[in-house]
CSV table of C-alpha atoms in Angstrom, one decimal:
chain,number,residue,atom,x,y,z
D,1,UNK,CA,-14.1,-19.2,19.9
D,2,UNK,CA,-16.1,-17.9,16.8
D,3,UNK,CA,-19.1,-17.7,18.8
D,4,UNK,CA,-17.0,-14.8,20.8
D,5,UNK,CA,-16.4,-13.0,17.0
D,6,UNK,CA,-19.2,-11.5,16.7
D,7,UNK,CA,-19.8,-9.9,20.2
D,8,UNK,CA,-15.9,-8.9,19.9
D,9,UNK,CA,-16.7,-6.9,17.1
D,10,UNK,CA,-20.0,-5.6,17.9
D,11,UNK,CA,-21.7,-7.2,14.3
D,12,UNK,CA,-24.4,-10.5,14.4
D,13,UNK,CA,-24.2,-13.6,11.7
D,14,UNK,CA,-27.0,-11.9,10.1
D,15,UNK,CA,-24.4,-8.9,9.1
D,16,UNK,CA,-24.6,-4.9,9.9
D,17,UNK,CA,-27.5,-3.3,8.8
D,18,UNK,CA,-27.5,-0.2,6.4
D,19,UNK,CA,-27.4,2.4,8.9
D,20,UNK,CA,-24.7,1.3,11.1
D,21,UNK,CA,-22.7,0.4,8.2
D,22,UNK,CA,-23.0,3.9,7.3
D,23,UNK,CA,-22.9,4.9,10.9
D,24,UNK,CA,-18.9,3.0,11.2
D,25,UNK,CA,-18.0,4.4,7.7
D,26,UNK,CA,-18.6,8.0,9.0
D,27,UNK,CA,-16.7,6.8,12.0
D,28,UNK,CA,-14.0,5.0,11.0
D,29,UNK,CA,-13.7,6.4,6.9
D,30,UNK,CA,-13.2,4.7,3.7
D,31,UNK,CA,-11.2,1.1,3.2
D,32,UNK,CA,-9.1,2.3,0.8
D,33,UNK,CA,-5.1,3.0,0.7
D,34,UNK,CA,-4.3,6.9,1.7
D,35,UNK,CA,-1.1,9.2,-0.1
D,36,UNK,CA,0.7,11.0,2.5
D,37,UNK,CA,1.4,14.1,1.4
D,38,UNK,CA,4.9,14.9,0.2
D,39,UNK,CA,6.5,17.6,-1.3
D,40,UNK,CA,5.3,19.0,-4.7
D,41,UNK,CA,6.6,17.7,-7.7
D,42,UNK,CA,7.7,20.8,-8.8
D,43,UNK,CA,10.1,21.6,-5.9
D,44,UNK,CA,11.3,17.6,-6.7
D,45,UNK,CA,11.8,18.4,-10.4
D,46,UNK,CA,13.8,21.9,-9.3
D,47,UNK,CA,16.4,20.1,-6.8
D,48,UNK,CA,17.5,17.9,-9.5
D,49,UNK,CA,18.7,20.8,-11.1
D,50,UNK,CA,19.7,23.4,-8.1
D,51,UNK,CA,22.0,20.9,-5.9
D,52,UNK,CA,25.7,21.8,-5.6
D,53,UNK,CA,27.1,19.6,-8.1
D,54,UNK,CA,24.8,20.9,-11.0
D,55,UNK,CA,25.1,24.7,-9.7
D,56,UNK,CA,28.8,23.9,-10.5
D,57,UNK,CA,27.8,22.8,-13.5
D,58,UNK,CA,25.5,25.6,-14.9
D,59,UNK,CA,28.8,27.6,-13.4
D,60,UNK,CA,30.7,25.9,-15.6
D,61,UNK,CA,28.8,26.4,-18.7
D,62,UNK,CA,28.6,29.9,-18.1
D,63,UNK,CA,32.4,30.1,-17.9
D,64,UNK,CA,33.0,28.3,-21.1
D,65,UNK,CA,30.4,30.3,-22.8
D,66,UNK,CA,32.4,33.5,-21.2
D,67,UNK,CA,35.4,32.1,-22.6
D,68,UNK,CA,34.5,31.8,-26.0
D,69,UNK,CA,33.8,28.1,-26.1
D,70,UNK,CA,29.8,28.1,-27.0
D,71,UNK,CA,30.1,23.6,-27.7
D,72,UNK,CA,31.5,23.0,-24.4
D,73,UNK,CA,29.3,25.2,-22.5
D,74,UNK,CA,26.7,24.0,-24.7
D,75,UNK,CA,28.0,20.2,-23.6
D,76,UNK,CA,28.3,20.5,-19.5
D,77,UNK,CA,24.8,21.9,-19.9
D,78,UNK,CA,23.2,19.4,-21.9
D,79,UNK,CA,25.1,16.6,-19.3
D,80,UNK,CA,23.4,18.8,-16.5
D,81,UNK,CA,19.7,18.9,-17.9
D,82,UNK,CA,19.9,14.8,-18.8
D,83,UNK,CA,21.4,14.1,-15.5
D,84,UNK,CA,18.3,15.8,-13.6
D,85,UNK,CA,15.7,14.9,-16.0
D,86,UNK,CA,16.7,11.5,-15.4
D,87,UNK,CA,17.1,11.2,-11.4
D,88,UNK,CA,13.7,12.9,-11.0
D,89,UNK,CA,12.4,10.0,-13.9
D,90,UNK,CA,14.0,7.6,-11.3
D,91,UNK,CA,12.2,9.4,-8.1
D,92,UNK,CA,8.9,9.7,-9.5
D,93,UNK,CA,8.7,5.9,-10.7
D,94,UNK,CA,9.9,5.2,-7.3
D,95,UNK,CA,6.9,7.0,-5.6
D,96,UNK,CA,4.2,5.0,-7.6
D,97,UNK,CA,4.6,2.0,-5.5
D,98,UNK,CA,0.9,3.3,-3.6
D,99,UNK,CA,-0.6,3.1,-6.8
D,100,UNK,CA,0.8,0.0,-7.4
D,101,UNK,CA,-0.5,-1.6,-4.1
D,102,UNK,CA,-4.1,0.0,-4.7
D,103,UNK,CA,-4.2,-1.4,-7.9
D,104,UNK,CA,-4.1,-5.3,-5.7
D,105,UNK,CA,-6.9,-4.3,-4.1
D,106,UNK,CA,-10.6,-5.2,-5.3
D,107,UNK,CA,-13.3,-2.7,-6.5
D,108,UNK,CA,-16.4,-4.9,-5.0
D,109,UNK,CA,-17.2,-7.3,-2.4
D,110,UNK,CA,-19.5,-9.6,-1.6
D,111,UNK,CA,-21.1,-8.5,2.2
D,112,UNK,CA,-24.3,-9.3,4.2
D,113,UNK,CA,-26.3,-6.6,5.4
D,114,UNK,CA,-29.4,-7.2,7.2
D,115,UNK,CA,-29.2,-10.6,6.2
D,116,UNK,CA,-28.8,-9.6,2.5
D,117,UNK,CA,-26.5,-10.8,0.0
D,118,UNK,CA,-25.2,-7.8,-1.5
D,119,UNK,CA,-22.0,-6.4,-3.9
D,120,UNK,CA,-20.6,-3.4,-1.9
D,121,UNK,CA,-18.2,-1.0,-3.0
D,122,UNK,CA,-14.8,-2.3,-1.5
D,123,UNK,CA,-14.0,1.3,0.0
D,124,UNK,CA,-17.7,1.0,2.2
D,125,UNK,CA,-16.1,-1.9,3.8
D,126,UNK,CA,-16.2,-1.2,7.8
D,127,UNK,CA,-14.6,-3.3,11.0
D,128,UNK,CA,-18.1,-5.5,11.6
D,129,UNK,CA,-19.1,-6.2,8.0
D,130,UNK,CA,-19.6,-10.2,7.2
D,131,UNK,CA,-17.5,-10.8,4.2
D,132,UNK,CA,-18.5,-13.6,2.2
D,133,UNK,CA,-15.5,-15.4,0.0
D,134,UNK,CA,-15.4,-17.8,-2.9
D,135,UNK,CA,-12.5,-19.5,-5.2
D,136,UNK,CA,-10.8,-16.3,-7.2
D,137,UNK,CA,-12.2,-13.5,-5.1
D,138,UNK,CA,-9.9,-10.8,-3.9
D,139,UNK,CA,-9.9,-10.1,-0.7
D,140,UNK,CA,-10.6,-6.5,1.0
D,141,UNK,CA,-10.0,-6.2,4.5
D,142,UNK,CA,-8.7,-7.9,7.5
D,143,UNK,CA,-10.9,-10.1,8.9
D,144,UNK,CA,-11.5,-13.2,11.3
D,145,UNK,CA,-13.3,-16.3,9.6
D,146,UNK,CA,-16.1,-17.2,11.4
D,147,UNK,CA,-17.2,-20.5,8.3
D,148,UNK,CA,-14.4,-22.2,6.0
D,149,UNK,CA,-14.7,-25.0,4.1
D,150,UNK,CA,-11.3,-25.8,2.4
D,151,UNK,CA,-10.3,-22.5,2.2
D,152,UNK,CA,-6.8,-21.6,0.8
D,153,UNK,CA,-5.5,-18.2,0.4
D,154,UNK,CA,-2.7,-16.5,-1.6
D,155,UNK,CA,-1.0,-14.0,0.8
D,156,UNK,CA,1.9,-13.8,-0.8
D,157,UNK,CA,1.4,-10.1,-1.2
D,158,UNK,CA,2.3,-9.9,2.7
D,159,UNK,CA,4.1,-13.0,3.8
D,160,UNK,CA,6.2,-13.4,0.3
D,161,UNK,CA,5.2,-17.4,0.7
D,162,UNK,CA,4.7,-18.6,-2.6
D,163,UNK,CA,2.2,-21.5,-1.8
D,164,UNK,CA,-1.6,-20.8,-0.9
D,165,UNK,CA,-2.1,-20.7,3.0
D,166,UNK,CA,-4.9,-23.2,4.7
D,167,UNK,CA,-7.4,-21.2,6.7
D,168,UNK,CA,-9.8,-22.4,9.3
D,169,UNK,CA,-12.5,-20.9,11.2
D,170,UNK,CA,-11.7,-22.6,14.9
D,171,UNK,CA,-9.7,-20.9,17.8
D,172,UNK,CA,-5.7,-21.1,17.8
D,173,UNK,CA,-4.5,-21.7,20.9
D,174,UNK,CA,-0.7,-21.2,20.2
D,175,UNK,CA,0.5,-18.1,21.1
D,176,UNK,CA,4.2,-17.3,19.3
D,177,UNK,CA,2.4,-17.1,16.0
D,178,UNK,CA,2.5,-13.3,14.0
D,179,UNK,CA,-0.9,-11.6,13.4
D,180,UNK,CA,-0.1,-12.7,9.5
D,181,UNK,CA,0.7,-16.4,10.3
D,182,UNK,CA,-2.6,-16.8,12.0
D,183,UNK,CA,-4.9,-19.5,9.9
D,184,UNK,CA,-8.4,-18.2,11.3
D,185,UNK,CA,-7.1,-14.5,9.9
D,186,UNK,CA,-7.2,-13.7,6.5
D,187,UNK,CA,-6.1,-10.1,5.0
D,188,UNK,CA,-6.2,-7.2,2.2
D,189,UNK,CA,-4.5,-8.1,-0.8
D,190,UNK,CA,-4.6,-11.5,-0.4
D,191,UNK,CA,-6.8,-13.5,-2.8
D,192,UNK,CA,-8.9,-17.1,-2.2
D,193,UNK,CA,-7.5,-19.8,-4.1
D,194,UNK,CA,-9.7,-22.8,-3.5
D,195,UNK,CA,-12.6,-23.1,-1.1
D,196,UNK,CA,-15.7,-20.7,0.5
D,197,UNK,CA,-15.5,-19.0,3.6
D,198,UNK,CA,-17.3,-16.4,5.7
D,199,UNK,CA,-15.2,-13.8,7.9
D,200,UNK,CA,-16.1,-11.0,10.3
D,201,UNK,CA,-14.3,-7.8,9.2
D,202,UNK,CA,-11.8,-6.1,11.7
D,203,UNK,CA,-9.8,-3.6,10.2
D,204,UNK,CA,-9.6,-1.6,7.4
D,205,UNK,CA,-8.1,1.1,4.9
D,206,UNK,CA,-4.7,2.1,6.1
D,207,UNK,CA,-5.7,-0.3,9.9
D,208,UNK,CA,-5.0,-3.4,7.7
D,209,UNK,CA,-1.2,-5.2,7.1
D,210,UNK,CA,-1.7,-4.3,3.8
D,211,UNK,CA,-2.8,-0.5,4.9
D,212,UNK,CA,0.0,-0.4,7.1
D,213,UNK,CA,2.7,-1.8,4.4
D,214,UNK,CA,1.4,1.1,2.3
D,215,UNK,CA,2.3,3.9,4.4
D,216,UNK,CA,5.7,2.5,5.3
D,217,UNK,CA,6.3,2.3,1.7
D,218,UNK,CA,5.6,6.1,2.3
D,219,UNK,CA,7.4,6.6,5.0
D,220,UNK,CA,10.4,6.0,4.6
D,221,UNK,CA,13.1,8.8,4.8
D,222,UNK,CA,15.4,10.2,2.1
D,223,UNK,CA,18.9,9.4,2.9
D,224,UNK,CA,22.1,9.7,0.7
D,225,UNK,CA,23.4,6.3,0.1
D,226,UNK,CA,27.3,6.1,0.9
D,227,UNK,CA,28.1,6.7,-2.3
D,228,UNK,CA,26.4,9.7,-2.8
D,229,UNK,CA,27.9,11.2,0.2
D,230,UNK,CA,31.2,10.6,-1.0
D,231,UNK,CA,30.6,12.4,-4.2
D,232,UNK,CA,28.8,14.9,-2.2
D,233,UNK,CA,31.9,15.4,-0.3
D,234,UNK,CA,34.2,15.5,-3.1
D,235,UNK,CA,32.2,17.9,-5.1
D,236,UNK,CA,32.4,20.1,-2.2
């Protein structure tokens, strides 16, 4: 029930007010997409060049040069140094998806604050704010709707479904339905295509779908595909 929204997330109609917003933000920390740490790009750039294959390599440009062959040594070398230079190119694209995804993500948003109208900083989002959404705005956060008049959203971003999603503010009763396939839920990095609406915030930053799509992105493990294993194998 929307009447149950508010309680649920400790907010009122009216919006937080200043303090507590700044209160939760200490609490809970920015709305914005975190980078987890990896290794340095250095130490990436150096194993293009220091796995077993291109030690063979520089091995076998120094052999040529010993035996009086300067163009071939000169060759395997040059192969060696365009080889790395190009799988760490491929890496290092790779690893800009985060950026990417930030870059869906809005600067501003329209929130009420002690029953204020006001453009906040997306990042100073927190789980209580009252959003308010219009035709063309991007959304920031996760949040329940708690007003929508013909509101359609684009969450494409998330649910790859190409045609804009109704919402509505009532209670769904079914219960088989995924957090993203819920109509009274809209999310991060989805944008309003039609219609107004006003939505209670609930999660944020790297709490949202879209936060948590982020750091899988990140997450994910280096393995050697099969055919790199076999070439790994038969260079050794």
């Amino acid at each position: 029930n929307v009447t149950d929204v508010y309680p649920a997330l400790e907010t009122t109609n009216t919006g937080l007010s200043q303090t507590e917003a700044q209160a939760r933000l200490s609490r809970y920390g920015a709305n914005a997409i975190c980078e987890v740490k990896g290794k340095p790009i250095y130490i990436k750039l150096a194993a293009n060049f220091t796995h077993l294959m291109a030690l063979l390599l520089w091995a076998g440009g120094i052999m040529a040069f010993l035996g009086q062959m300067p163009q071939l040594g000169i060759a395997i070398w040059a192969v060696n140094l365009i080889n790395g230079a190009f799988s760490f190119w491929q890496e290092y694209r790779a690893e800009k998806a985060t950026e990417a995804l930030k870059r869906l993500l809005p600067t501003y948003a329209l929130v009420l604050r002690d029953d204020q109208q006001q453009k906040t900083p997306a990042e100073e989002l927190v789980p209580g704010d009252i959003i308010l959404l219009a035709e063309g705005d991007h959304i920031s956060a996760d949040a329940r709707l708690v007003e929508a008049a013909e509101l359609r959203v684009d969450q494409s971003t998330l649910s790859g479904e190409s045609h804009p999603v109704r919402k509505v503010s009532e209670a769904i009763l079914q219960q088989n339905l995924a957090r993203v396939e819920m109509p009274n839920l809209i999310f991060a990095g989805t944008n309003v295509v039609a219609g107004t609406g006003k939505a209670a915030v609930f999660a944020t930053g790297m709490n949202s779908e879209f936060g948590k799509i982020a750091g899988l992105t990140q997450s994910v493990g280096e393995e050697l595909s099969p055919l790199q294993r076999e070439m790994q194998q038969a260079t050794k």
